[in-house]
Amino acid sequence: MIDRWYYIRNKRKVGPVSMAELREATRVGQLGPSDKVLREGASHWVDAQSLVGLFATAQLVHPAPSSWQWLRRHSVWAGAGGGLVCVVLVLLVLSRTPSDSNADANGSTAHPAPLKNPDPISNPTPPKDVNPPKILVPAKSIPVAAGVADNFIQQLNKERRLVGLGSVSLDVDLSQSCQAHARYLLLNPGLSGPALFDEDSARTGFSNDGKLSAQSALIFFSDPARALHDALTRGDIRLLLLDRQLLTVGFGLIHTDQDTWFTVLDVRRGPAGPVVTYPGEGQKDVPTNYCGGAELEGPTNKQNAGFPISVVFPSSRAIAGAQATLTQGGTTIPTYFFTPDKPPPNYRNPPRLIGLIPKKPLTENTSYRVEVSAQIDGKGWSRSWTFATAVDPDAAGSLAPQALAYVNQFRQHAGLPAVVLDADLSRACRKHVNYLVQNYDHPKVKGLGAHEEDDALPGFSEEGRRAGKASVITQGFNYPLSSIDSWMATLYHRLPLLDPRLVRIGASSAHGPRMGWVSVLDASTGKSPGNFQKPVIYPVDGQRDVPLAFPAGGEVPDPIPDDKDGRAGYPITVTFPSGKKLVNAAGSVQDGQGRNVPVWFSSPEKPANPNFVRHQANTICMIAQDPLQANTVYRVRVQVNVDGQPWEKAWSFTTGPDGDSPAESAAKIMQRINLYRTQAGVGKVELHPESSSRCQAHVRYLILNAELRGTKQFSSNDENPELPGYSDEGKQVARGAYVYYKALSPLVQVETMIAGLTTRPSLLDPNARRIGFACGLEPGRGWTCVLDLHAEKIKMN
């Protein structure tokens, strides 16, 4: 027969219920240890705590309020135990940043808004006879694993991240106080009600630290994992643990051989305000190279250093005595070290940054540990965490097959057979990539020097040298696949990719400095012997979504030396078999309205750049003197005498859009910014429509006045009423906005900022709630971007 029970709630008899239902009542705080229960058929009510196994879950009790009258709920888990114990003070790690988003009682993310303290209770009635477990038999000491506190914080931070909140960590001083009060509770069994949350100087184990902890503590007579679970199921305690301003947590723990637990938490006395670390705790895929800009002078601009590590404190904090180390496998990594007392050159923000820049690039796919300590407002502070660098995608074998597939897409458009990937050629390309990365800023790898190797420079190899001479190469912000787009948008680099004799290619790419890439593709070595018969035309007849412009930054060597403004159209090429004699070549391009488009015309007989005839081979090329118009049909005609015979071809193609729409670009930007903010443990931000509209107005002004950039009458962070495109809205946002020109993609601005030691703090500002962003494409020049990170912030108390 199954026992059934009754209990008293709000002076009313509840039941009959099962033992499982009684346990649920204790879990949600409806039944306390001193509340009365009655077994069905019995004649006497008994205290609930007398039932063995009933309090296997935490119960919330209401102590009297302190002078600041916060509503306090304290979890109590009854059990047996006692006697002498081993007191364990756990190793401490310091906090990560709180965020700016909120959560409801079910853990779903809501619109960011400051969490409010629970409503105060003016005259609550203290519970009667609420006792922790009575300790009747002396217990032996049980050591507690040193990592238990770290695990508790990791689990708490996991819950906080689920609702978009920043991470917290352990505070050494608060934890000492919590540990003292845990010991006091053990040594004074039988305490009840408000006495649990104070210390009597006449009792054994009293300490001033313990008394301070008691007055603001959450107390659990359960193991830490159960304590956290039960705390997060109670709305009022959940609010304390998921407070966006929570920075540090005090943690004390005692365990006896009779399975009695004393877990004491202090989540109220940690300093408010964020400390933001990047790379974040446990972050993976961290770049290996230094990526900052001109804000850092000296050695970091003259060599390939490692990815910066930053710790940013609230501007209201006084930071002193900063120390930091970076280690890998117990070995200290040499770094450039910046502190509030010795900030990076030209750092204009308040002195609140601790920064490390490794003197050499980090090793790929490797775990690193950071340890930082300082005095915050005169109080000791420290933090340690680990991160891992990115797996080299090329070494992992993922990039070269993607490059192969993309090259074959272009060849398919041109009616050419597919090529295959050659492992030996790819290994040689890899060696040349490594050479270029190691010597990134050396004068000997600039321009056409990128195709050579100097045996006096690090990374030299004969295989790499041969690959360099046979390859097309990009260095900079071109991602591996977008490098192929760039080669196809030129004259000299397109031709080997569309050679009908090409059978095998080698490809390799690697991260370079400043968030850039180095890509090398051997499209010359793997050719079959002989010649081809038909001319190769590109873009082909009927092709759609043809790009608009010659690459921003041009091509080396330059096929259009007469270009003055750096803006030109997508090349149109016709390549004839080698050995054919081409004379009297001519051609024309007309837009959708039948108007002739001014072009630079080049043929073997009259090359646009006579110094590089051999690079042009047997190709006729037309490059519009301005970028092509979006979504437009262009008609092309070429005539030439080939070995004494006339040859003529007329065809048309249609251009594509001028990049992503503003909404698409903004969505990508927000996704990337929030990725980096999540990695740093700060809350996500939303797009501010009004600020974004002002940013768009400033983008328009910047593009209309692009020719004035760099002159005294023009400033990127202001607007001149006498210039076209001026607006009050644009001027308003310009002064506080981040402006970026000539970006291959709008994402480059965000990646550059996260990679810069001194631009990063603004992007990861935990007070930010909504931001503004807008961008515009200048075909042939790249993207102009305006980012307003100050559109709306929350006030951190």
mmCIF file of C-alpha atoms in Angstrom, residues 322-325 335-339 342 354-357 359 372-373:
data_model
loop_
_atom_site.group_PDB
_atom_site.id
_atom_site.type_symbol
_atom_site.label_atom_id
_atom_site.label_comp_id
_atom_site.label_asym_id
_atom_site.label_seq_id
_atom_site.Cartn_x
_atom_site.Cartn_y
_atom_site.Cartn_z
ATOM 1 C CA ALA A 322 48.762 45.536 -13.241
ATOM 2 C CA GLN A 323 50.633 42.355 -14.100
ATOM 3 C CA ALA A 324 49.939 39.795 -16.821
ATOM 4 C CA THR A 325 51.484 36.696 -18.339
ATOM 5 C CA THR A 335 54.801 39.913 -25.103
ATOM 6 C CA TYR A 336 54.531 43.655 -25.452
ATOM 7 C CA PHE A 337 52.713 44.725 -22.281
ATOM 8 C CA PHE A 338 50.428 47.758 -21.906
ATOM 9 C CA THR A 339 48.794 48.950 -18.685
ATOM 10 C CA LYS A 342 51.746 52.680 -19.699
ATOM 11 C CA ILE A 354 45.611 45.979 -19.858
ATOM 12 C CA GLY A 355 46.932 44.602 -23.128
ATOM 13 C CA LEU A 356 49.296 41.883 -24.284
ATOM 14 C CA ILE A 357 50.654 41.498 -27.817
ATOM 15 C CA LYS A 359 56.099 39.283 -29.925
ATOM 16 C CA VAL A 372 46.155 38.961 -15.071
ATOM 17 C CA SER A 373 46.170 40.704 -11.693
#
